[in-house]
Amino acid sequence: MVALRTRIRRRPRRALVLSGGGNLGALQVGMLRALVEAGITADVVLGCSIGAVNGAAFARSPDQEGIDRLVAFWTRPESGEPVMPGSRLPPLVQLLRKGESLHAPDGLRSRLEWLYGADATFEDLAVPFQCVAAEVETAAETWFDEGPLVPPIMASSSLPAVYPATTIAGRRFLDGGVVNNVPVARAVELGCREIVVLHVGLHGRPDARIRRPLDAALEAYWVARNARFANDLANLPGGVEAIILPPGERPDIRYDDFSHSAELIDRGHRNAEVFLAERAREAERRGSAGALDRLRDGVRSRRWVADARRAAVDPGGAVLRSEGEPGPPADLDQPVDPLS
């Protein structure tokens, strides 16, 4: 862990923040490809749920080779047990049957071991990486940044009702999206001054028309998650910039339908490519050509909170920069090991 903190402390502070989003996480693969092609690097990668899956793979190999492996992970036919096995039962009936979850975690674990290697550790990664999960007993936001890689990512991806809780050192963890779906605040805590956000838009939001009590419950869950994201954007400290890549309009696909992954990867790449090119042109017009870290599109004002809320749901992406002097970075010498 000391090595991780040293690497973060001694380098400029640009973070990639990858949100949760289930099968829409394929959009993030396209976004990552656009960042690689634009030559945009990261000093730390932070991930939640499927963002942890993608983020760890990118931190392992932050180049075109790593992108190619992620594309294969998302698009090639699965061998062994599927990540989410199909069922002939209607979704509502599945939710009412006995048991902790709809699916066993074995298929997901085997795919993660293929992606990183069964014995991979955080220390093996080329770029510092952290992922978040929710501890059940304490209801605590818990961050992992050292030791074996696969179990914490399983914990971060343990979507309630879909997968069972993941047990690590006798403690049970659920999907990180329960507590911090788009962990912008963690990047701020680490002292990052530029935060590139890869989220997947209105993931999890049900249709506007409420047909069943379950729809109302899902809507409330979505509101709670997105409110945290909007609030974190609204509270960016002075001197911090958030660059929110465009997720585009939400595709109409089931949560367990992975047949559109190639299409989503292409969409994420195309949206991010156009967005980054336009921002680079704007920067050039302002006399700061080609420098992503000099983009200035919006300052804090009386409309800042409204701008932040809009940015949290805007399918076209956004850039938010908080005016004022930067505050001191977090004390990275404080222990963050959740299992110590």
Short mmCIF file of N, CA and C in Angstrom, two decimals, residues 5-139:
data_model
loop_
_atom_site.label_atom_id
_atom_site.label_comp_id
_atom_site.label_asym_id
_atom_site.label_seq_id
_atom_site.Cartn_x
_atom_site.Cartn_y
_atom_site.Cartn_z
N ARG A 5 0.53 4.59 -2.54
CA ARG A 5 0.40 5.97 -2.13
C ARG A 5 1.55 6.81 -2.68
N THR A 6 2.76 6.22 -2.69
CA THR A 6 3.91 6.95 -3.21
C THR A 6 3.74 7.26 -4.68
N ARG A 7 3.25 6.29 -5.44
CA ARG A 7 3.05 6.51 -6.88
C ARG A 7 2.02 7.60 -7.11
N ILE A 8 0.92 7.62 -6.32
CA ILE A 8 -0.09 8.64 -6.50
C ILE A 8 0.45 10.01 -6.07
N ARG A 9 1.18 10.05 -4.95
CA ARG A 9 1.63 11.32 -4.40
C ARG A 9 2.62 12.02 -5.31
N ARG A 10 3.48 11.28 -5.98
CA ARG A 10 4.59 11.88 -6.71
C ARG A 10 4.23 12.26 -8.14
N ARG A 11 3.00 12.02 -8.57
CA ARG A 11 2.63 12.29 -9.95
C ARG A 11 1.48 13.27 -10.03
N PRO A 12 1.31 13.92 -11.18
CA PRO A 12 0.14 14.80 -11.35
C PRO A 12 -1.15 14.03 -11.09
N ARG A 13 -2.19 14.75 -10.74
CA ARG A 13 -3.40 14.12 -10.21
C ARG A 13 -4.52 14.06 -11.23
N ARG A 14 -4.48 13.13 -12.15
CA ARG A 14 -5.61 12.90 -13.06
C ARG A 14 -6.19 11.52 -12.76
N ALA A 15 -7.49 11.47 -12.50
CA ALA A 15 -8.16 10.21 -12.20
C ALA A 15 -9.15 9.86 -13.30
N LEU A 16 -9.26 8.57 -13.58
CA LEU A 16 -10.37 8.05 -14.36
C LEU A 16 -11.35 7.42 -13.38
N VAL A 17 -12.61 7.82 -13.45
CA VAL A 17 -13.66 7.31 -12.57
C VAL A 17 -14.67 6.56 -13.41
N LEU A 18 -14.80 5.26 -13.16
CA LEU A 18 -15.71 4.41 -13.95
C LEU A 18 -16.88 3.97 -13.07
N SER A 19 -18.08 4.27 -13.50
CA SER A 19 -19.28 4.01 -12.72
C SER A 19 -19.75 2.58 -12.85
N GLY A 20 -20.73 2.23 -12.02
CA GLY A 20 -21.46 1.01 -12.21
C GLY A 20 -22.43 1.16 -13.38
N GLY A 21 -22.99 0.03 -13.83
CA GLY A 21 -23.92 0.12 -14.94
C GLY A 21 -24.23 -1.20 -15.62
N GLY A 22 -23.83 -2.32 -15.02
CA GLY A 22 -24.20 -3.61 -15.57
C GLY A 22 -23.74 -3.80 -17.00
N ASN A 23 -24.63 -4.33 -17.84
CA ASN A 23 -24.24 -4.63 -19.22
C ASN A 23 -23.96 -3.38 -20.05
N LEU A 24 -24.37 -2.20 -19.56
CA LEU A 24 -24.04 -0.96 -20.27
C LEU A 24 -22.59 -0.55 -20.05
N GLY A 25 -21.88 -1.30 -19.22
CA GLY A 25 -20.46 -1.06 -19.04
C GLY A 25 -19.67 -1.20 -20.33
N ALA A 26 -20.26 -1.86 -21.33
CA ALA A 26 -19.59 -1.94 -22.64
C ALA A 26 -19.33 -0.56 -23.21
N LEU A 27 -20.18 0.43 -22.88
CA LEU A 27 -19.94 1.80 -23.33
C LEU A 27 -18.58 2.30 -22.85
N GLN A 28 -18.20 1.91 -21.63
CA GLN A 28 -16.93 2.38 -21.07
C GLN A 28 -15.74 1.87 -21.85
N VAL A 29 -15.85 0.68 -22.44
CA VAL A 29 -14.74 0.13 -23.23
C VAL A 29 -14.48 1.04 -24.43
N GLY A 30 -15.55 1.49 -25.08
CA GLY A 30 -15.38 2.42 -26.19
C GLY A 30 -14.80 3.75 -25.75
N MET A 31 -15.24 4.24 -24.58
CA MET A 31 -14.70 5.49 -24.04
C MET A 31 -13.21 5.35 -23.76
N LEU A 32 -12.82 4.22 -23.16
CA LEU A 32 -11.41 3.99 -22.86
C LEU A 32 -10.58 3.96 -24.15
N ARG A 33 -11.13 3.35 -25.18
CA ARG A 33 -10.43 3.34 -26.47
C ARG A 33 -10.20 4.76 -26.97
N ALA A 34 -11.21 5.61 -26.86
CA ALA A 34 -11.08 7.00 -27.30
C ALA A 34 -10.01 7.73 -26.50
N LEU A 35 -9.95 7.48 -25.20
CA LEU A 35 -8.92 8.11 -24.36
C LEU A 35 -7.52 7.66 -24.77
N VAL A 36 -7.36 6.37 -25.03
CA VAL A 36 -6.05 5.85 -25.46
C VAL A 36 -5.65 6.50 -26.78
N GLU A 37 -6.59 6.57 -27.71
CA GLU A 37 -6.28 7.15 -29.02
C GLU A 37 -5.94 8.63 -28.92
N ALA A 38 -6.52 9.32 -27.94
CA ALA A 38 -6.23 10.74 -27.73
C ALA A 38 -4.97 10.96 -26.91
N GLY A 39 -4.34 9.88 -26.45
CA GLY A 39 -3.12 10.01 -25.65
C GLY A 39 -3.35 10.49 -24.24
N ILE A 40 -4.55 10.30 -23.72
CA ILE A 40 -4.89 10.76 -22.37
C ILE A 40 -4.62 9.63 -21.37
N THR A 41 -3.76 9.87 -20.44
CA THR A 41 -3.35 8.88 -19.46
C THR A 41 -3.96 9.19 -18.10
N ALA A 42 -3.80 8.26 -17.17
CA ALA A 42 -4.34 8.43 -15.82
C ALA A 42 -3.26 8.15 -14.79
N ASP A 43 -3.36 8.84 -13.66
CA ASP A 43 -2.47 8.58 -12.53
C ASP A 43 -3.10 7.61 -11.54
N VAL A 44 -4.42 7.52 -11.56
CA VAL A 44 -5.13 6.56 -10.72
C VAL A 44 -6.46 6.25 -11.40
N VAL A 45 -6.91 5.00 -11.26
CA VAL A 45 -8.18 4.55 -11.82
C VAL A 45 -9.06 4.10 -10.66
N LEU A 46 -10.30 4.60 -10.64
CA LEU A 46 -11.25 4.28 -9.58
C LEU A 46 -12.49 3.67 -10.21
N GLY A 47 -12.95 2.53 -9.67
CA GLY A 47 -14.07 1.85 -10.28
C GLY A 47 -15.10 1.35 -9.31
N CYS A 48 -16.34 1.28 -9.79
CA CYS A 48 -17.45 0.74 -9.02
C CYS A 48 -18.18 -0.28 -9.87
N SER A 49 -18.41 -1.48 -9.33
CA SER A 49 -19.19 -2.51 -9.99
C SER A 49 -18.61 -2.84 -11.36
N ILE A 50 -19.37 -2.72 -12.44
CA ILE A 50 -18.80 -3.04 -13.75
C ILE A 50 -17.68 -2.07 -14.09
N GLY A 51 -17.71 -0.87 -13.52
CA GLY A 51 -16.60 0.06 -13.68
C GLY A 51 -15.34 -0.44 -13.02
N ALA A 52 -15.49 -1.22 -11.95
CA ALA A 52 -14.32 -1.85 -11.33
C ALA A 52 -13.77 -2.94 -12.24
N VAL A 53 -14.66 -3.71 -12.87
CA VAL A 53 -14.23 -4.75 -13.81
C VAL A 53 -13.42 -4.13 -14.94
N ASN A 54 -13.99 -3.11 -15.59
CA ASN A 54 -13.30 -2.46 -16.70
C ASN A 54 -12.08 -1.68 -16.24
N GLY A 55 -12.21 -1.00 -15.12
CA GLY A 55 -11.12 -0.16 -14.64
C GLY A 55 -9.88 -0.95 -14.28
N ALA A 56 -10.05 -2.11 -13.64
CA ALA A 56 -8.90 -2.93 -13.29
C ALA A 56 -8.20 -3.45 -14.54
N ALA A 57 -8.99 -3.84 -15.55
CA ALA A 57 -8.39 -4.32 -16.79
C ALA A 57 -7.60 -3.22 -17.47
N PHE A 58 -8.13 -1.99 -17.45
CA PHE A 58 -7.41 -0.88 -18.06
C PHE A 58 -6.16 -0.54 -17.26
N ALA A 59 -6.26 -0.57 -15.92
CA ALA A 59 -5.09 -0.30 -15.09
C ALA A 59 -4.02 -1.35 -15.29
N ARG A 60 -4.42 -2.55 -15.60
CA ARG A 60 -3.47 -3.64 -15.86
C ARG A 60 -2.68 -3.38 -17.14
N SER A 61 -3.38 -2.86 -18.16
CA SER A 61 -2.74 -2.63 -19.46
C SER A 61 -3.39 -1.41 -20.10
N PRO A 62 -2.92 -0.19 -19.75
CA PRO A 62 -3.59 1.04 -20.20
C PRO A 62 -3.18 1.43 -21.62
N ASP A 63 -3.41 0.55 -22.56
CA ASP A 63 -2.99 0.76 -23.94
C ASP A 63 -3.93 0.00 -24.86
N GLN A 64 -3.62 0.00 -26.16
CA GLN A 64 -4.50 -0.66 -27.11
C GLN A 64 -4.59 -2.16 -26.85
N GLU A 65 -3.53 -2.76 -26.40
CA GLU A 65 -3.58 -4.19 -26.07
C GLU A 65 -4.60 -4.46 -24.97
N GLY A 66 -4.62 -3.58 -23.96
CA GLY A 66 -5.59 -3.74 -22.90
C GLY A 66 -7.01 -3.54 -23.38
N ILE A 67 -7.20 -2.58 -24.30
CA ILE A 67 -8.53 -2.36 -24.86
C ILE A 67 -8.97 -3.59 -25.65
N ASP A 68 -8.06 -4.17 -26.44
CA ASP A 68 -8.42 -5.35 -27.22
C ASP A 68 -8.85 -6.50 -26.32
N ARG A 69 -8.18 -6.64 -25.18
CA ARG A 69 -8.55 -7.72 -24.26
C ARG A 69 -9.93 -7.44 -23.65
N LEU A 70 -10.22 -6.20 -23.34
CA LEU A 70 -11.55 -5.85 -22.83
C LEU A 70 -12.63 -6.11 -23.88
N VAL A 71 -12.34 -5.77 -25.13
CA VAL A 71 -13.31 -6.03 -26.20
C VAL A 71 -13.60 -7.53 -26.29
N ALA A 72 -12.55 -8.34 -26.20
CA ALA A 72 -12.74 -9.79 -26.23
C ALA A 72 -13.55 -10.26 -25.04
N PHE A 73 -13.30 -9.69 -23.88
CA PHE A 73 -14.04 -10.04 -22.67
C PHE A 73 -15.53 -9.80 -22.86
N TRP A 74 -15.87 -8.69 -23.52
CA TRP A 74 -17.27 -8.31 -23.68
C TRP A 74 -17.97 -8.99 -24.85
N THR A 75 -17.21 -9.37 -25.88
CA THR A 75 -17.87 -9.79 -27.12
C THR A 75 -17.65 -11.23 -27.52
N ARG A 76 -16.62 -11.88 -27.03
CA ARG A 76 -16.40 -13.24 -27.49
C ARG A 76 -17.33 -14.20 -26.75
N PRO A 77 -17.72 -15.31 -27.36
CA PRO A 77 -18.60 -16.27 -26.69
C PRO A 77 -17.98 -16.77 -25.38
N GLU A 78 -18.81 -16.86 -24.36
CA GLU A 78 -18.33 -17.32 -23.07
C GLU A 78 -18.10 -18.83 -23.10
N SER A 79 -17.07 -19.26 -22.41
CA SER A 79 -16.84 -20.68 -22.19
C SER A 79 -17.16 -20.98 -20.73
N GLY A 80 -17.67 -22.17 -20.48
CA GLY A 80 -18.04 -22.50 -19.11
C GLY A 80 -19.38 -21.90 -18.75
N GLU A 81 -19.62 -21.68 -17.47
CA GLU A 81 -20.90 -21.17 -16.99
C GLU A 81 -21.07 -19.70 -17.35
N PRO A 82 -22.22 -19.29 -17.92
CA PRO A 82 -22.44 -17.89 -18.28
C PRO A 82 -22.41 -16.98 -17.05
N VAL A 83 -22.12 -15.70 -17.29
CA VAL A 83 -22.11 -14.72 -16.21
C VAL A 83 -23.51 -14.60 -15.60
N MET A 84 -24.52 -14.57 -16.46
CA MET A 84 -25.91 -14.52 -16.01
C MET A 84 -26.70 -15.56 -16.77
N PRO A 85 -26.78 -16.80 -16.29
CA PRO A 85 -27.50 -17.86 -17.01
C PRO A 85 -28.95 -17.48 -17.26
N GLY A 86 -29.46 -17.84 -18.42
CA GLY A 86 -30.85 -17.56 -18.75
C GLY A 86 -31.81 -18.43 -17.97
N SER A 87 -33.08 -18.04 -17.99
CA SER A 87 -34.11 -18.79 -17.28
C SER A 87 -35.42 -18.68 -18.05
N ARG A 88 -36.23 -19.74 -18.00
CA ARG A 88 -37.54 -19.71 -18.63
C ARG A 88 -38.58 -19.04 -17.74
N LEU A 89 -38.23 -18.80 -16.49
CA LEU A 89 -39.16 -18.17 -15.57
C LEU A 89 -39.23 -16.67 -15.82
N PRO A 90 -40.42 -16.07 -15.71
CA PRO A 90 -40.53 -14.61 -15.81
C PRO A 90 -39.69 -13.94 -14.72
N PRO A 91 -39.15 -12.73 -14.97
CA PRO A 91 -38.31 -12.05 -13.98
C PRO A 91 -38.95 -11.93 -12.61
N LEU A 92 -40.25 -11.60 -12.55
CA LEU A 92 -40.91 -11.43 -11.26
C LEU A 92 -40.94 -12.74 -10.49
N VAL A 93 -41.18 -13.85 -11.18
CA VAL A 93 -41.20 -15.16 -10.53
C VAL A 93 -39.80 -15.50 -10.01
N GLN A 94 -38.79 -15.19 -10.78
CA GLN A 94 -37.42 -15.45 -10.34
C GLN A 94 -37.12 -14.69 -9.05
N LEU A 95 -37.56 -13.43 -8.98
CA LEU A 95 -37.29 -12.62 -7.79
C LEU A 95 -37.99 -13.16 -6.55
N LEU A 96 -39.09 -13.88 -6.73
CA LEU A 96 -39.86 -14.37 -5.59
C LEU A 96 -39.45 -15.77 -5.13
N ARG A 97 -38.58 -16.41 -5.89
CA ARG A 97 -38.20 -17.76 -5.51
C ARG A 97 -37.23 -17.72 -4.32
N LYS A 98 -37.04 -18.85 -3.67
CA LYS A 98 -36.16 -18.90 -2.52
C LYS A 98 -34.69 -18.79 -2.94
N GLY A 99 -33.87 -18.28 -2.02
CA GLY A 99 -32.44 -18.13 -2.29
C GLY A 99 -32.02 -16.68 -2.20
N GLU A 100 -30.72 -16.47 -2.08
CA GLU A 100 -30.18 -15.12 -1.90
C GLU A 100 -30.14 -14.32 -3.19
N SER A 101 -30.01 -15.01 -4.33
CA SER A 101 -29.78 -14.28 -5.57
C SER A 101 -30.29 -15.07 -6.77
N LEU A 102 -30.43 -14.35 -7.89
CA LEU A 102 -30.85 -15.00 -9.13
C LEU A 102 -29.76 -15.89 -9.71
N HIS A 103 -28.51 -15.49 -9.53
CA HIS A 103 -27.40 -16.19 -10.18
C HIS A 103 -26.31 -16.52 -9.16
N ALA A 104 -25.63 -17.62 -9.40
CA ALA A 104 -24.41 -17.94 -8.65
C ALA A 104 -23.27 -17.10 -9.20
N PRO A 105 -22.23 -16.85 -8.41
CA PRO A 105 -21.14 -15.99 -8.86
C PRO A 105 -20.07 -16.71 -9.67
N ASP A 106 -20.21 -18.02 -9.87
CA ASP A 106 -19.12 -18.80 -10.47
C ASP A 106 -18.77 -18.33 -11.88
N GLY A 107 -19.80 -18.04 -12.70
CA GLY A 107 -19.52 -17.61 -14.06
C GLY A 107 -18.77 -16.29 -14.10
N LEU A 108 -19.19 -15.35 -13.26
CA LEU A 108 -18.50 -14.06 -13.21
C LEU A 108 -17.07 -14.23 -12.74
N ARG A 109 -16.86 -15.04 -11.70
CA ARG A 109 -15.50 -15.24 -11.19
C ARG A 109 -14.58 -15.83 -12.26
N SER A 110 -15.05 -16.81 -13.01
CA SER A 110 -14.20 -17.43 -14.01
C SER A 110 -13.84 -16.44 -15.12
N ARG A 111 -14.79 -15.56 -15.47
CA ARG A 111 -14.50 -14.56 -16.50
C ARG A 111 -13.49 -13.53 -16.00
N LEU A 112 -13.60 -13.14 -14.74
CA LEU A 112 -12.63 -12.20 -14.18
C LEU A 112 -11.24 -12.82 -14.11
N GLU A 113 -11.18 -14.09 -13.76
CA GLU A 113 -9.88 -14.76 -13.71
C GLU A 113 -9.27 -14.84 -15.10
N TRP A 114 -10.09 -15.00 -16.12
CA TRP A 114 -9.58 -14.97 -17.49
C TRP A 114 -9.06 -13.57 -17.84
N LEU A 115 -9.78 -12.54 -17.40
CA LEU A 115 -9.44 -11.17 -17.76
C LEU A 115 -8.14 -10.71 -17.11
N TYR A 116 -7.93 -11.03 -15.83
CA TYR A 116 -6.76 -10.53 -15.10
C TYR A 116 -5.72 -11.60 -14.81
N GLY A 117 -6.15 -12.85 -14.72
CA GLY A 117 -5.31 -13.91 -14.18
C GLY A 117 -5.81 -14.27 -12.80
N ALA A 118 -5.89 -15.55 -12.50
CA ALA A 118 -6.49 -16.00 -11.24
C ALA A 118 -5.73 -15.48 -10.03
N ASP A 119 -4.42 -15.28 -10.15
CA ASP A 119 -3.60 -14.85 -9.01
C ASP A 119 -3.22 -13.38 -9.08
N ALA A 120 -3.90 -12.60 -9.89
CA ALA A 120 -3.56 -11.19 -10.06
C ALA A 120 -3.75 -10.42 -8.75
N THR A 121 -2.92 -9.41 -8.54
CA THR A 121 -3.01 -8.55 -7.36
C THR A 121 -3.07 -7.08 -7.80
N PHE A 122 -3.49 -6.24 -6.89
CA PHE A 122 -3.47 -4.80 -7.16
C PHE A 122 -2.05 -4.33 -7.48
N GLU A 123 -1.07 -4.93 -6.83
CA GLU A 123 0.31 -4.52 -7.02
C GLU A 123 0.84 -4.87 -8.41
N ASP A 124 0.19 -5.78 -9.12
CA ASP A 124 0.61 -6.16 -10.46
C ASP A 124 0.22 -5.11 -11.51
N LEU A 125 -0.70 -4.22 -11.19
CA LEU A 125 -1.26 -3.31 -12.18
C LEU A 125 -0.27 -2.21 -12.55
N ALA A 126 -0.35 -1.76 -13.79
CA ALA A 126 0.56 -0.72 -14.28
C ALA A 126 0.20 0.65 -13.73
N VAL A 127 -1.08 0.87 -13.43
CA VAL A 127 -1.57 2.15 -12.90
C VAL A 127 -2.27 1.88 -11.58
N PRO A 128 -2.06 2.70 -10.55
CA PRO A 128 -2.78 2.49 -9.28
C PRO A 128 -4.29 2.42 -9.50
N PHE A 129 -4.91 1.48 -8.82
CA PHE A 129 -6.34 1.22 -9.00
C PHE A 129 -6.99 0.96 -7.66
N GLN A 130 -8.22 1.45 -7.50
CA GLN A 130 -9.00 1.19 -6.31
C GLN A 130 -10.44 0.90 -6.72
N CYS A 131 -11.12 0.05 -5.95
CA CYS A 131 -12.54 -0.21 -6.22
C CYS A 131 -13.32 -0.16 -4.91
N VAL A 132 -14.62 0.12 -5.03
CA VAL A 132 -15.47 0.33 -3.87
C VAL A 132 -16.52 -0.76 -3.77
N ALA A 133 -16.82 -1.14 -2.53
CA ALA A 133 -17.92 -2.06 -2.24
C ALA A 133 -18.62 -1.57 -0.98
N ALA A 134 -19.80 -2.10 -0.73
CA ALA A 134 -20.58 -1.72 0.45
C ALA A 134 -20.55 -2.87 1.45
N GLU A 135 -20.01 -2.63 2.64
CA GLU A 135 -20.01 -3.67 3.67
C GLU A 135 -21.41 -3.79 4.27
N VAL A 136 -21.91 -4.99 4.36
CA VAL A 136 -23.30 -5.21 4.77
C VAL A 136 -23.52 -4.85 6.23
N GLU A 137 -22.70 -5.39 7.13
CA GLU A 137 -22.96 -5.24 8.56
C GLU A 137 -22.83 -3.80 9.03
N THR A 138 -21.89 -3.04 8.47
CA THR A 138 -21.65 -1.67 8.92
C THR A 138 -22.25 -0.63 8.01
N ALA A 139 -22.77 -1.04 6.86
CA ALA A 139 -23.30 -0.12 5.85
C ALA A 139 -22.25 0.89 5.43
#
